[in-house]
Tab-separated table of C-alpha atoms in Angstrom:
chain	number	residue	atom	x	y	z
A	637	SER	CA	94.202	84.167	120.478
A	638	GLN	CA	92.211	81.422	122.113
A	639	THR	CA	91.107	78.275	120.316
A	640	ILE	CA	89.139	75.254	121.380
A	641	HIS	CA	89.596	71.826	119.875
A	642	GLN	CA	87.160	68.968	120.084
A	643	TRP	CA	87.357	65.534	118.574
A	644	PRO	CA	86.233	63.422	116.910
A	645	ALA	CA	83.808	65.345	114.692
A	646	THR	CA	81.510	62.359	114.197
A	647	LEU	CA	81.243	59.043	115.956
A	648	VAL	CA	79.058	55.984	115.517
A	649	GLN	CA	79.119	53.594	118.444
A	650	PRO	CA	77.106	50.486	119.338
A	651	VAL	CA	74.955	50.338	122.448
A	652	GLY	CA	76.985	49.219	125.441
A	653	SER	CA	80.322	50.436	124.119
A	654	PRO	CA	82.492	52.970	125.998
A	655	LEU	CA	82.898	56.613	125.048
A	656	SER	CA	85.648	59.165	125.386
A	657	LEU	CA	85.379	62.666	123.937
A	658	GLU	CA	88.193	65.110	124.416
A	659	CYS	CA	88.283	68.879	124.444
A	660	THR	CA	91.320	71.132	124.758
A	661	VAL	CA	91.646	74.883	124.959
A	662	GLU	CA	94.630	76.951	123.884
A	663	GLY	CA	95.600	80.526	124.584
A	664	THR	CA	94.015	81.008	127.984
A	665	SER	CA	94.550	79.902	131.581
A	666	ASN	CA	92.135	78.816	134.320
A	667	PRO	CA	89.094	78.710	132.066
A	668	ASN	CA	85.671	77.473	133.069
A	669	LEU	CA	84.931	74.404	130.976
A	670	TYR	CA	81.538	73.014	129.988
A	671	TRP	CA	80.024	69.970	128.287
A	672	TYR	CA	76.624	70.361	126.619
A	673	ARG	CA	74.416	67.964	124.698
A	674	GLN	CA	72.001	69.039	122.006
A	675	ALA	CA	69.309	66.759	120.609
A	676	ALA	CA	68.214	67.402	117.013
A	677	GLY	CA	66.238	70.631	116.756
A	678	ARG	CA	66.473	71.267	120.478
A	679	GLY	CA	68.253	73.518	122.942
A	680	LEU	CA	71.507	72.983	124.756
A	681	GLN	CA	71.479	70.888	127.900
A	682	LEU	CA	74.333	71.498	130.323
A	683	LEU	CA	75.872	68.174	131.358
A	684	PHE	CA	78.985	69.140	133.340
A	685	TYR	CA	80.996	72.193	134.179
A	686	SER	CA	84.341	72.716	135.809
A	687	VAL	CA	86.035	75.701	137.412
A	688	GLY	CA	89.391	73.987	137.952
A	689	ILE	CA	91.442	70.807	137.744
A	690	GLY	CA	89.568	67.926	139.316
A	691	GLN	CA	86.512	70.098	140.074
A	692	ILE	CA	83.466	68.786	138.235
A	693	SER	CA	79.822	69.692	138.733
A	694	SER	CA	77.288	67.297	137.304
A	695	GLU	CA	74.027	68.777	136.176
A	696	VAL	CA	72.068	65.785	134.952
A	697	PRO	CA	72.100	62.281	136.447
A	698	GLN	CA	73.045	59.873	133.699
A	699	ASN	CA	75.583	57.303	132.649
A	700	LEU	CA	78.092	59.969	131.584
A	701	SER	CA	81.024	61.330	133.561
A	702	ALA	CA	83.555	64.092	133.044
A	703	SER	CA	87.114	64.685	134.124
A	704	ARG	CA	89.553	67.576	133.985
A	705	PRO	CA	93.046	66.113	134.307
A	706	GLN	CA	94.773	69.317	133.175
A	707	ASP	CA	93.839	72.987	133.290
A	708	ARG	CA	92.826	73.160	129.636
A	709	GLN	CA	91.649	69.602	129.032
A	710	PHE	CA	88.118	68.335	129.559
A	711	ILE	CA	87.042	64.762	128.891
A	712	LEU	CA	83.551	63.293	128.620
A	713	SER	CA	83.238	59.560	129.180
A	714	SER	CA	80.820	56.715	129.443
A	715	LYS	CA	81.371	53.090	130.350
A	716	LYS	CA	78.309	51.839	128.459
A	717	LEU	CA	76.461	53.937	125.910
A	718	LEU	CA	72.675	53.976	125.656
A	719	LEU	CA	70.599	54.793	122.572
A	720	SER	CA	69.458	57.945	124.358
A	721	ASP	CA	73.049	59.186	124.481
A	722	SER	CA	72.903	60.044	120.778
A	723	GLY	CA	73.223	63.750	120.104
A	724	PHE	CA	75.488	66.656	119.357
A	725	TYR	CA	78.077	67.135	122.118
A	726	LEU	CA	79.576	70.549	122.522
A	727	CYS	CA	82.480	71.617	124.680
A	728	ALA	CA	82.774	75.262	125.649
A	729	TRP	CA	84.995	77.503	127.709
A	730	SER	CA	84.615	80.892	129.339
A	731	HIS	CA	86.724	83.217	131.407
A	732	ARG	CA	86.164	82.926	135.148
A	733	ILE	CA	84.494	86.308	134.962
A	734	PRO	CA	82.444	86.961	132.965
A	735	ALA	CA	80.921	83.555	132.290
A	736	TYR	CA	78.064	84.812	130.131
A	737	GLU	CA	80.215	84.702	127.000
A	738	GLN	CA	81.087	81.114	126.202
A	739	TYR	CA	83.205	79.894	123.300
A	740	PHE	CA	82.152	76.631	121.765
A	741	GLY	CA	84.132	73.912	120.058
A	742	PRO	CA	83.021	72.457	116.711
A	743	GLY	CA	81.128	69.617	118.418
A	744	THR	CA	80.953	65.848	118.121
A	745	ARG	CA	77.944	64.239	116.506
A	746	LEU	CA	77.427	60.931	118.295
A	747	THR	CA	75.112	58.246	116.963
A	748	VAL	CA	74.528	55.228	119.165
A	749	THR	CA	73.216	52.254	117.181
B	502	GLY	CA	63.177	75.479	138.348
B	503	GLN	CA	64.672	77.714	135.717
B	504	SER	CA	63.336	77.760	132.178
B	505	LEU	CA	63.503	80.129	129.242
B	506	GLU	CA	60.840	79.958	126.569
B	507	GLN	CA	61.160	81.112	122.965
B	508	PRO	CA	58.979	80.765	119.879
B	509	SER	CA	60.046	77.681	117.978
B	510	GLU	CA	60.113	79.272	114.521
B	511	VAL	CA	60.040	82.724	112.961
B	512	THR	CA	59.973	83.571	109.260
B	513	ALA	CA	60.872	86.958	107.787
B	514	VAL	CA	61.817	88.534	104.489
B	515	GLU	CA	65.258	89.755	103.504
B	516	GLY	CA	65.723	93.391	104.502
B	517	ALA	CA	63.005	93.281	107.147
B	518	ILE	CA	63.199	93.554	110.936
B	519	VAL	CA	62.435	90.599	113.206
B	520	GLN	CA	62.105	90.272	116.965
B	521	ILE	CA	62.769	87.023	118.831
B	522	ASN	CA	61.277	86.919	122.298
B	523	CYS	CA	62.485	85.151	125.413
B	524	THR	CA	60.480	84.799	128.621
B	525	TYR	CA	61.886	83.189	131.724
B	526	GLN	CA	60.592	81.725	134.941
B	527	THR	CA	63.255	82.537	137.487
B	528	SER	CA	64.539	85.687	139.133
B	529	GLY	CA	67.889	84.025	139.686
B	530	PHE	CA	69.666	85.337	136.620
B	531	TYR	CA	72.405	87.926	136.552
B	532	GLY	CA	71.571	88.762	132.970
B	533	LEU	CA	70.598	87.432	129.563
B	534	SER	CA	72.868	86.339	126.715
B	535	TRP	CA	72.016	85.610	123.100
B	536	TYR	CA	73.694	83.047	120.847
B	537	GLN	CA	73.427	82.228	117.149
B	538	GLN	CA	73.815	78.725	115.781
B	539	HIS	CA	73.888	77.876	112.094
B	540	ASP	CA	72.731	74.432	111.072
B	541	GLY	CA	75.365	71.853	111.987
B	542	GLY	CA	77.610	74.445	113.603
B	543	ALA	CA	78.527	75.590	117.071
B	544	PRO	CA	76.755	78.418	118.907
B	545	THR	CA	78.425	81.812	118.778
B	546	PHE	CA	77.925	84.641	121.249
B	547	LEU	CA	75.954	87.676	120.063
B	548	SER	CA	75.197	89.890	123.052
B	549	TYR	CA	74.624	90.159	126.784
B	550	ASN	CA	72.288	92.344	128.827
B	551	ALA	CA	73.384	92.857	132.410
B	552	LEU	CA	70.972	95.710	132.985
B	553	ASP	CA	67.458	96.554	131.874
B	554	GLY	CA	67.249	98.303	128.537
B	555	LEU	CA	68.526	98.027	125.018
B	556	GLU	CA	72.028	97.027	123.919
B	557	GLU	CA	72.941	97.651	120.288
B	558	THR	CA	75.642	95.848	118.320
B	559	GLY	CA	75.481	96.665	114.631
B	560	ARG	CA	72.377	95.173	113.055
B	561	PHE	CA	71.566	93.274	116.245
B	562	SER	CA	70.032	94.708	119.412
B	563	SER	CA	69.012	92.979	122.600
B	564	PHE	CA	66.595	94.108	125.272
B	565	LEU	CA	65.993	93.029	128.864
B	566	SER	CA	63.239	93.799	131.347
B	567	ARG	CA	63.826	92.098	134.692
B	568	SER	CA	60.494	93.201	136.108
B	569	ASP	CA	58.719	91.446	133.244
B	570	SER	CA	61.149	88.454	133.129
B	571	TYR	CA	61.404	89.142	129.425
B	572	GLY	CA	63.947	89.864	126.784
B	573	TYR	CA	64.224	89.975	123.030
B	574	LEU	CA	66.719	89.979	120.211
B	575	LEU	CA	66.056	92.416	117.378
B	576	LEU	CA	67.620	91.776	113.996
B	577	GLN	CA	67.501	94.581	111.453
B	578	GLU	CA	68.183	94.638	107.708
B	579	LEU	CA	67.849	90.885	107.594
B	580	GLN	CA	70.205	88.992	105.341
B	581	MET	CA	69.988	85.426	104.090
B	582	LYS	CA	73.000	84.542	106.241
B	583	ASP	CA	70.947	85.395	109.351
B	584	SER	CA	68.960	82.183	108.824
B	585	ALA	CA	69.943	80.205	111.914
B	586	SER	CA	68.763	79.187	115.363
B	587	TYR	CA	68.887	81.790	118.095
B	588	PHE	CA	69.082	81.001	121.799
B	589	CYS	CA	68.654	83.188	124.828
B	590	ALA	CA	70.565	82.068	127.909
B	591	GLY	CA	70.341	83.196	131.514
B	592	LEU	CA	73.476	83.434	133.640
B	593	LEU	CA	72.544	81.792	136.907
B	594	ARG	CA	73.402	83.734	140.069
B	595	ALA	CA	76.242	82.449	142.253
B	596	THR	CA	77.366	80.026	139.552
B	597	ASN	CA	79.138	80.090	136.233
B	598	LYS	CA	76.284	78.365	134.471
B	599	LEU	CA	74.221	79.436	131.512
B	600	ILE	CA	70.717	78.049	131.213
B	601	PHE	CA	69.764	77.998	127.546
B	602	GLY	CA	66.331	78.706	126.156
B	603	THR	CA	64.368	76.433	123.889
B	604	GLY	CA	65.683	78.159	120.758
B	605	THR	CA	64.084	79.904	117.776
B	606	LEU	CA	64.699	78.847	114.192
B	607	LEU	CA	64.770	81.950	111.994
B	608	ALA	CA	64.156	81.482	108.293
B	609	VAL	CA	64.953	84.490	106.097
B	610	GLN	CA	63.241	84.375	102.727
B	611	PRO	CA	64.224	86.349	99.601
């Protein structure tokens, strides 16, 4: 069976510090991978998605970046965090087809102070 | 642009039936998915409508009308554990992207 891991679960970082969130998927090959951010009480905003190694589509201009160094590994990074980067970060994967059913990791709750 | 609107909150009584609506502003969707998210948790997939009409999965049903740019999730025999946020999401044509709706917080009361 497929599983998705995401860590850390919670993170408190000062403004201006770097960020690295990691997501790994097990039990499947060639998945689509996604990073979402969710503000408190709000919907999910798609940040990045990837259909293969090194292939990243950015959805929202910001100070975040994503990388996919291996087929089942997806990393979200920032060089300098802003207060507005606080939120709940969710990694998800889907099969190539269909992509309407996405499987989410447990999420990372990031607080930038 | 693409947007999907939902009521922000719905309240219902245990055992009742509730409908959560979703209206969207683009014709560029293959279909409509629904996700459930409990407080502090990750979203989980509930259903997908590729075609117009009603899809039934146990106590949950989902409906889509492309001509009306409208869909809904119907929850029957409500249970306390159904208290959660519910999101519709459109699968954007020619991509692998889901565009999520604004979300509806369902509160089930005893």
